[in-house]
mmCIF file with all atom_site columns, C-alpha atoms in Angstrom:
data_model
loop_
_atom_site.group_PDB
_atom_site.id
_atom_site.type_symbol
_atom_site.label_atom_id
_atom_site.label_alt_id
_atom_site.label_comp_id
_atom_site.label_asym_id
_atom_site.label_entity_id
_atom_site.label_seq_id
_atom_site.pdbx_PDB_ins_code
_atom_site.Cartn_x
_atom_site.Cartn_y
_atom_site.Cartn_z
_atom_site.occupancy
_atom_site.B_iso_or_equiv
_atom_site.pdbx_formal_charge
_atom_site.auth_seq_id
_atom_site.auth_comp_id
_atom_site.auth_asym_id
_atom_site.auth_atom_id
_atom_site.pdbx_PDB_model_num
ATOM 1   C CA . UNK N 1 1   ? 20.364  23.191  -9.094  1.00 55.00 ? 22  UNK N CA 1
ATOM 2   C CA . UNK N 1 2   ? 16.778  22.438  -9.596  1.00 64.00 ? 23  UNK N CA 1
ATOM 3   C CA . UNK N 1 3   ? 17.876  19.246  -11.816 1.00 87.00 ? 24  UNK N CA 1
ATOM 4   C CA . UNK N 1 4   ? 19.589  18.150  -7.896  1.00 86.00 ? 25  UNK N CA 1
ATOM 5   C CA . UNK N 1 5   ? 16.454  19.034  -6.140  1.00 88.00 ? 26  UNK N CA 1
ATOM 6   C CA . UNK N 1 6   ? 14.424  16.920  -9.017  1.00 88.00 ? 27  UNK N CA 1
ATOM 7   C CA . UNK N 1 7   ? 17.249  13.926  -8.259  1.00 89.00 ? 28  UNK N CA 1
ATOM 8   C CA . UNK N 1 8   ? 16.776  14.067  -4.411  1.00 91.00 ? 29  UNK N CA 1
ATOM 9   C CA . UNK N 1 9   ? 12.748  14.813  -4.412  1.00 89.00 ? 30  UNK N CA 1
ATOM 10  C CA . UNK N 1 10  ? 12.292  11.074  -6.875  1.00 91.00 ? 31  UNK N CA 1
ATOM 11  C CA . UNK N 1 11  ? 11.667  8.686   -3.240  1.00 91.00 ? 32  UNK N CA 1
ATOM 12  C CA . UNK N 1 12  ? 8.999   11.719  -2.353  1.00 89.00 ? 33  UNK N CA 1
ATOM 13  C CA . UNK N 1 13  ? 7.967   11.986  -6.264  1.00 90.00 ? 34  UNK N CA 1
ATOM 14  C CA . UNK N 1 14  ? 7.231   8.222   -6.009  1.00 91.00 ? 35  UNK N CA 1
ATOM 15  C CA . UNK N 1 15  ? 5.849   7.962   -2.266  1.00 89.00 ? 36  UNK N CA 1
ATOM 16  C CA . UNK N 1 16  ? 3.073   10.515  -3.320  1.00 89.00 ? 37  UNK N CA 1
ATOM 17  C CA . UNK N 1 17  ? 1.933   7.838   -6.705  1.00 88.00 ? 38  UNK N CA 1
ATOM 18  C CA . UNK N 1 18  ? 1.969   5.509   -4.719  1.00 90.00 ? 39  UNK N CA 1
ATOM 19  C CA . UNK N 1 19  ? -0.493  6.971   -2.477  1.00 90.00 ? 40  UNK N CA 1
ATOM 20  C CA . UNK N 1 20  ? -2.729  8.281   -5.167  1.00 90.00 ? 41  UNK N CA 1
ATOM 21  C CA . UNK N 1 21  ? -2.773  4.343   -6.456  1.00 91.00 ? 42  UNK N CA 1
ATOM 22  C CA . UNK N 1 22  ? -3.642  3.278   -3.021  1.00 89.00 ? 43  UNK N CA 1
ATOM 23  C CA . UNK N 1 23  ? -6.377  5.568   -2.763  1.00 88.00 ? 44  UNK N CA 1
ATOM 24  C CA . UNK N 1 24  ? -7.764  4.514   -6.238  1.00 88.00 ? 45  UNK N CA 1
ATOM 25  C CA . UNK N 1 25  ? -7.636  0.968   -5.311  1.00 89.00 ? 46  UNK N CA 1
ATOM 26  C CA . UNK N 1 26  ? -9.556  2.088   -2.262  1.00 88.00 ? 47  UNK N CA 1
ATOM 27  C CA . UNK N 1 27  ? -12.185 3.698   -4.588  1.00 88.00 ? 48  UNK N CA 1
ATOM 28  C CA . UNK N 1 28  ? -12.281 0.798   -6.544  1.00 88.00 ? 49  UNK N CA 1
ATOM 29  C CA . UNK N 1 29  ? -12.561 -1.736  -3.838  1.00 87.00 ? 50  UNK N CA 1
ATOM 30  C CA . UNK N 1 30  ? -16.058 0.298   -2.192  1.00 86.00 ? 51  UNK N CA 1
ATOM 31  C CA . UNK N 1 31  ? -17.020 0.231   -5.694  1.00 85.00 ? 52  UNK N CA 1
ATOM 32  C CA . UNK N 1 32  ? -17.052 -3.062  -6.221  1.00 84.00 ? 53  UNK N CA 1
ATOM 33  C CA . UNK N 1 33  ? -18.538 -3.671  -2.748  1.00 81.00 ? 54  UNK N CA 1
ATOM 34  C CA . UNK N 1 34  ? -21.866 -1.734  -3.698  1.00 80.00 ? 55  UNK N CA 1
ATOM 35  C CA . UNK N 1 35  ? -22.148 -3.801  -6.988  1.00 78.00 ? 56  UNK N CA 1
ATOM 36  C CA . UNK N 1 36  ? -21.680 -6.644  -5.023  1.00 77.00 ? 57  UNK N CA 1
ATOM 37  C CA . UNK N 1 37  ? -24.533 -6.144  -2.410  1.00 74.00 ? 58  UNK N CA 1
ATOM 38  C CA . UNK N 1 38  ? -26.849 -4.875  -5.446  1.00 72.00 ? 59  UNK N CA 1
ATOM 39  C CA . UNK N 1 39  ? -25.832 -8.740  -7.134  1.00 69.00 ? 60  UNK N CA 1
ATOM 40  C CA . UNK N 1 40  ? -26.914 -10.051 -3.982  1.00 61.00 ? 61  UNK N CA 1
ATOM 41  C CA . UNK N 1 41  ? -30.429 -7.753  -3.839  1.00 56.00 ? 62  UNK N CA 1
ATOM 42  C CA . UNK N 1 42  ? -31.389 -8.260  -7.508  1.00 57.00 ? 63  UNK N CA 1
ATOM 43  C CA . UNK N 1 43  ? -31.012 -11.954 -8.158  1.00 58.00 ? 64  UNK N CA 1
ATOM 44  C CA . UNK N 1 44  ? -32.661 -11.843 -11.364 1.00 55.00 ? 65  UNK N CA 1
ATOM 45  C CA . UNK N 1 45  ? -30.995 -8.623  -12.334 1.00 56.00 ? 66  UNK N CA 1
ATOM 46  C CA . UNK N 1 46  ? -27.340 -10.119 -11.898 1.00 57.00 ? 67  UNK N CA 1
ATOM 47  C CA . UNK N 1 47  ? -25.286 -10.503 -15.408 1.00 75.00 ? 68  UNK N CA 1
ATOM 48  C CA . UNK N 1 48  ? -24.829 -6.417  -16.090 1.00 76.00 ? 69  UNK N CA 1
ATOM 49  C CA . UNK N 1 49  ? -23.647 -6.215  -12.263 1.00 75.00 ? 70  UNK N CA 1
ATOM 50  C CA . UNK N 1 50  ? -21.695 -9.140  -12.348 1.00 78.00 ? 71  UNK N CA 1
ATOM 51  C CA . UNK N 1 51  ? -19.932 -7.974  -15.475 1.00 81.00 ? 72  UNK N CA 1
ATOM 52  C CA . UNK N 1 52  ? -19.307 -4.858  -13.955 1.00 81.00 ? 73  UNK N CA 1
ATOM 53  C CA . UNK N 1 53  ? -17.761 -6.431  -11.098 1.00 83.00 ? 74  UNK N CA 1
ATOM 54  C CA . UNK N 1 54  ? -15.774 -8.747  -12.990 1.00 84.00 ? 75  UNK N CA 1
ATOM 55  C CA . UNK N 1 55  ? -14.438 -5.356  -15.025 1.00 87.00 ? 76  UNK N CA 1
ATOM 56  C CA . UNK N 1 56  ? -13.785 -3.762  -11.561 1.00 87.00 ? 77  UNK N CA 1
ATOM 57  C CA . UNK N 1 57  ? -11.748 -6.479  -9.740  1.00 87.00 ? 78  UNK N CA 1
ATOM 58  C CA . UNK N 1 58  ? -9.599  -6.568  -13.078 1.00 89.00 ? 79  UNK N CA 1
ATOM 59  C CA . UNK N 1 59  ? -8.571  -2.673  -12.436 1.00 88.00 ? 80  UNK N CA 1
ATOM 60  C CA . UNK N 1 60  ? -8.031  -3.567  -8.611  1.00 90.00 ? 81  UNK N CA 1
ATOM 61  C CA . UNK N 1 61  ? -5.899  -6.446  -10.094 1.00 89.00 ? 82  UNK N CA 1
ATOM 62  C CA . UNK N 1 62  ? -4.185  -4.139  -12.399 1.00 89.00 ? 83  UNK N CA 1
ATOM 63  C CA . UNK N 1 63  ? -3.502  -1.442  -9.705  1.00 90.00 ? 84  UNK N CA 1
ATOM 64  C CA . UNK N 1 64  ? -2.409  -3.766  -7.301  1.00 91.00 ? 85  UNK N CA 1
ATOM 65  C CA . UNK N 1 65  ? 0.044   -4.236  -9.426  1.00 91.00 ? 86  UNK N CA 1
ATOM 66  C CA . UNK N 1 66  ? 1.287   -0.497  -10.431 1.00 89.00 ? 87  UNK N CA 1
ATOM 67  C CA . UNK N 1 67  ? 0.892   0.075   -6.907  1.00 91.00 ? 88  UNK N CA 1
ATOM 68  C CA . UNK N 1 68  ? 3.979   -3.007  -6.125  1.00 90.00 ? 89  UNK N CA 1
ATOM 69  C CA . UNK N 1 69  ? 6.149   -1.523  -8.813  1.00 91.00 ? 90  UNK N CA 1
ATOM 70  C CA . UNK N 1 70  ? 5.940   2.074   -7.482  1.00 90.00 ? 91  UNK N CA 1
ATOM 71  C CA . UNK N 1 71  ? 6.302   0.682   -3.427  1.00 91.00 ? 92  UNK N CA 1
ATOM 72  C CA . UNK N 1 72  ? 9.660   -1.543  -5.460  1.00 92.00 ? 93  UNK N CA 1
ATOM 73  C CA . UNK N 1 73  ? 10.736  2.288   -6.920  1.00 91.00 ? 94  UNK N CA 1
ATOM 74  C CA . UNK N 1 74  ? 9.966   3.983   -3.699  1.00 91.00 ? 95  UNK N CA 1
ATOM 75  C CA . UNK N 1 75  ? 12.184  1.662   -2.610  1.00 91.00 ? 96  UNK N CA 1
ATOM 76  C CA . UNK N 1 76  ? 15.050  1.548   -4.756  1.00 93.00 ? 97  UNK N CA 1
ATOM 77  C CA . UNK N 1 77  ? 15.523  5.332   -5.154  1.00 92.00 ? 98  UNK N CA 1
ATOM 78  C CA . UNK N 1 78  ? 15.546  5.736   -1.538  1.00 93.00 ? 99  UNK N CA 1
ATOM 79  C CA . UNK N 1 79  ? 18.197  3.327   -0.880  1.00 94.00 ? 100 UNK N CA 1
ATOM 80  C CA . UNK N 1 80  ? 19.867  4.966   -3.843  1.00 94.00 ? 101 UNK N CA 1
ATOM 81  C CA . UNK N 1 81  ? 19.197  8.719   -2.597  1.00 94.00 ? 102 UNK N CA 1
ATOM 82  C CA . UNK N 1 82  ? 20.513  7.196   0.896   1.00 94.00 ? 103 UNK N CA 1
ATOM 83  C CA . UNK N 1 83  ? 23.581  5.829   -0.325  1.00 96.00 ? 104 UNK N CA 1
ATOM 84  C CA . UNK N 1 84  ? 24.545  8.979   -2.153  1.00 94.00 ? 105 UNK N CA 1
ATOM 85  C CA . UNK N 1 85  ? 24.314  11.405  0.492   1.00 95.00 ? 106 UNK N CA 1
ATOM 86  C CA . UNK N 1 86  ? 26.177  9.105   2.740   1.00 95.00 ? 107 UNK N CA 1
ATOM 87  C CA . UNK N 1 87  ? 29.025  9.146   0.076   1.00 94.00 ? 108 UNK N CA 1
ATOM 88  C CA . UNK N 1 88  ? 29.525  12.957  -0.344  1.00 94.00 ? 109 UNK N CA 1
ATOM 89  C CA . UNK N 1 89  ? 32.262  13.105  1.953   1.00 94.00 ? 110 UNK N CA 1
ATOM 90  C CA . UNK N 1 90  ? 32.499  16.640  0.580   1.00 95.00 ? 111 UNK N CA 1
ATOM 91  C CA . UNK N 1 91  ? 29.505  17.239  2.384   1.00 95.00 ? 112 UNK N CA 1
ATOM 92  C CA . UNK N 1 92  ? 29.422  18.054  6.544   1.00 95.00 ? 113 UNK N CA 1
ATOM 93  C CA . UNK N 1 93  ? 27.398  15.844  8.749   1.00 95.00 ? 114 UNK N CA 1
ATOM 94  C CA . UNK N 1 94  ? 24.710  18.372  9.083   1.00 96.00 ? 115 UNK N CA 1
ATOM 95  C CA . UNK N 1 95  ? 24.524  19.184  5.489   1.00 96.00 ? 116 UNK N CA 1
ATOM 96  C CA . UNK N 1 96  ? 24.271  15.563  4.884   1.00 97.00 ? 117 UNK N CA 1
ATOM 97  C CA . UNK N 1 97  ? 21.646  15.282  8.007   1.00 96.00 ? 118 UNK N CA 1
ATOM 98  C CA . UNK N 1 98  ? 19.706  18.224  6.172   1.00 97.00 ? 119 UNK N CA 1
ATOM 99  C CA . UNK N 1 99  ? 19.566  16.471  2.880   1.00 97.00 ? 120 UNK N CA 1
ATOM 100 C CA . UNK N 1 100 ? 18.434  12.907  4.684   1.00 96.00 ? 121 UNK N CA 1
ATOM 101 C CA . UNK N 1 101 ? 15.992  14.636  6.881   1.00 96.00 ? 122 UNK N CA 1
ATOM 102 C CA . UNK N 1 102 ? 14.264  16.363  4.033   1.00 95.00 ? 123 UNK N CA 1
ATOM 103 C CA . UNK N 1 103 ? 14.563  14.172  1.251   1.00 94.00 ? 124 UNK N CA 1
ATOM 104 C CA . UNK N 1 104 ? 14.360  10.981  3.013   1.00 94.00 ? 125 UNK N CA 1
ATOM 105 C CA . UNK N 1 105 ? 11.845  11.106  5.619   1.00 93.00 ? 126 UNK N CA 1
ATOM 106 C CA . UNK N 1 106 ? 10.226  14.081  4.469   1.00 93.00 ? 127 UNK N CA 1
ATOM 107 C CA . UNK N 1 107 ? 10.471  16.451  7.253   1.00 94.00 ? 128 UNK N CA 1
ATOM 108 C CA . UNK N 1 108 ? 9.587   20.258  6.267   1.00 93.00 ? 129 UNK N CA 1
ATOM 109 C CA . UNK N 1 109 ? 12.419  22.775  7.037   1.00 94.00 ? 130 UNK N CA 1
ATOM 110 C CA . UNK N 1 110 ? 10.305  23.737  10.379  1.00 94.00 ? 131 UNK N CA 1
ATOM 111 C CA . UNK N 1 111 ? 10.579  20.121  11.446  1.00 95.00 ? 132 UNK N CA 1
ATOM 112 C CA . UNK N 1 112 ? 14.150  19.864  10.446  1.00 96.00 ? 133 UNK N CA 1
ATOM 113 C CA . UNK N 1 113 ? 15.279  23.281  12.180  1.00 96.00 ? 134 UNK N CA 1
ATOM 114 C CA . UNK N 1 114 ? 13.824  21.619  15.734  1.00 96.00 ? 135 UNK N CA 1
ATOM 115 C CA . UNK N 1 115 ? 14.787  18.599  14.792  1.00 96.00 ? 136 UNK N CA 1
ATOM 116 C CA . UNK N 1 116 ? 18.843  20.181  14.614  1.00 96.00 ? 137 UNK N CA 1
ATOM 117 C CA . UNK N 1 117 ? 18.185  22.697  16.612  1.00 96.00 ? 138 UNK N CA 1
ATOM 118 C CA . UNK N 1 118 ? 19.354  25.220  14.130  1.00 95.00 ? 139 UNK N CA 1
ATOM 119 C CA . UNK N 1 119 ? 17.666  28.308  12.959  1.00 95.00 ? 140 UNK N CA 1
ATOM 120 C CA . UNK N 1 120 ? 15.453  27.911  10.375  1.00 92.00 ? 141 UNK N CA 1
ATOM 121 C CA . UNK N 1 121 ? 16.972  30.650  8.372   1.00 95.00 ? 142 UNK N CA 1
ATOM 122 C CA . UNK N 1 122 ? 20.353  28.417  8.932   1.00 96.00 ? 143 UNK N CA 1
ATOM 123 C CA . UNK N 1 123 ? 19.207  25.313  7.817   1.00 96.00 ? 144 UNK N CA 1
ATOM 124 C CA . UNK N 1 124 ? 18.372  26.807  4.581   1.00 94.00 ? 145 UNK N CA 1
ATOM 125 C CA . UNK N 1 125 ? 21.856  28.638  4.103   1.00 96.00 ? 146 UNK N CA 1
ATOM 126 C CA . UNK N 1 126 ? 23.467  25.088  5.003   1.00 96.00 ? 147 UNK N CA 1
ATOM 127 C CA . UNK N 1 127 ? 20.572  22.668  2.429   1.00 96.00 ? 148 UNK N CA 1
ATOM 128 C CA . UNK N 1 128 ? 21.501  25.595  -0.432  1.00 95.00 ? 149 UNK N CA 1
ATOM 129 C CA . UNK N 1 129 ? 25.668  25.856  0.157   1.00 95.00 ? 150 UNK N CA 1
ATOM 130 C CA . UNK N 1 130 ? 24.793  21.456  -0.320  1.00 95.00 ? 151 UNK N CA 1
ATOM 131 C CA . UNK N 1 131 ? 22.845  22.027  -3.286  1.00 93.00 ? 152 UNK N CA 1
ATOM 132 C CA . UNK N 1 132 ? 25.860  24.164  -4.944  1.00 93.00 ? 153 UNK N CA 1
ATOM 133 C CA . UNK N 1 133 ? 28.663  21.863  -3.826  1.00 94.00 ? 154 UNK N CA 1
ATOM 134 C CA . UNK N 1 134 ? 26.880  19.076  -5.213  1.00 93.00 ? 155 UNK N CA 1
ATOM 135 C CA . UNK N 1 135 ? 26.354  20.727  -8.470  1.00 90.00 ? 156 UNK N CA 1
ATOM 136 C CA . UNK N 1 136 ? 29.712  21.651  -8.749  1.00 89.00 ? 157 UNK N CA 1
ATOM 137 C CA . UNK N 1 137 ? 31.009  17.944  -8.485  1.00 87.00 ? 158 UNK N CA 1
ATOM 138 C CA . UNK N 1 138 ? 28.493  17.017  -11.352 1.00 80.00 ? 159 UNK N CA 1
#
């Protein structure tokens, strides 16, 4: 079962590195804004900065990129997580709206309970009897 929970936790998986590149590009971008200023301060003083700049925009370039291919996987594995929940017909609606809700937008099985309606002890009886039927058609 946890091999499922791995399969239907990759949009989150991905969501959360993209984030953590987003951040670093953040990092890198004040960075880069300092040097800059201190280039503009120390005229004479401007080749080690400049060079360090240079080196800094290249890893902004360079995450800019890993961040687009994980945002491209975010994407794909959600539309691919979507479409096979929506294809379990062996699945009930609410089982199916369980799964969505939690591995889809994210929603923490407090949010989904008020979000059903449903206890929360429920909602966890009904996301684990998914699990198992899902393993057992694997």
């Amino acid at each position: 079962m946890n091999t499922i929970k791995d399969y239907l936790n990759t949009p989150y998986e991905t969501k959360l590195n993209a984030i953590g590149i987003s951040y670093f590009i953040c990092e890198l971008k004040k960075t880069a804004k300092i040097i800059s200023n201190n280039i503009n301060i120390n005229e004479g003083n401007g080749t080690k900065m400049e060079n360090e700049l240079k080196e800094i925009l290249q890893k902004i370039e360079l995450q800019t990129e890993k961040l687009n291919e994980e945002m491209n996987l975010w994407l794909e594995k959600s539309l691919e997580i979507r479409k096979f929940i929506a294809e379990a017909d062996y699945l009930s609606d609410k089982q199916k709206q369980i799964l969505s809700l939690r591995y889809l937008s994210f929603k923490t099985w407090e949010e989904i309970a008020v979000i059903m309606d449903l206890s929360y002890q429920w909602v966890h009886k009904l996301h684990e009897r998914a699990l198992i039927k899902i393993s057992e058609r694997m």
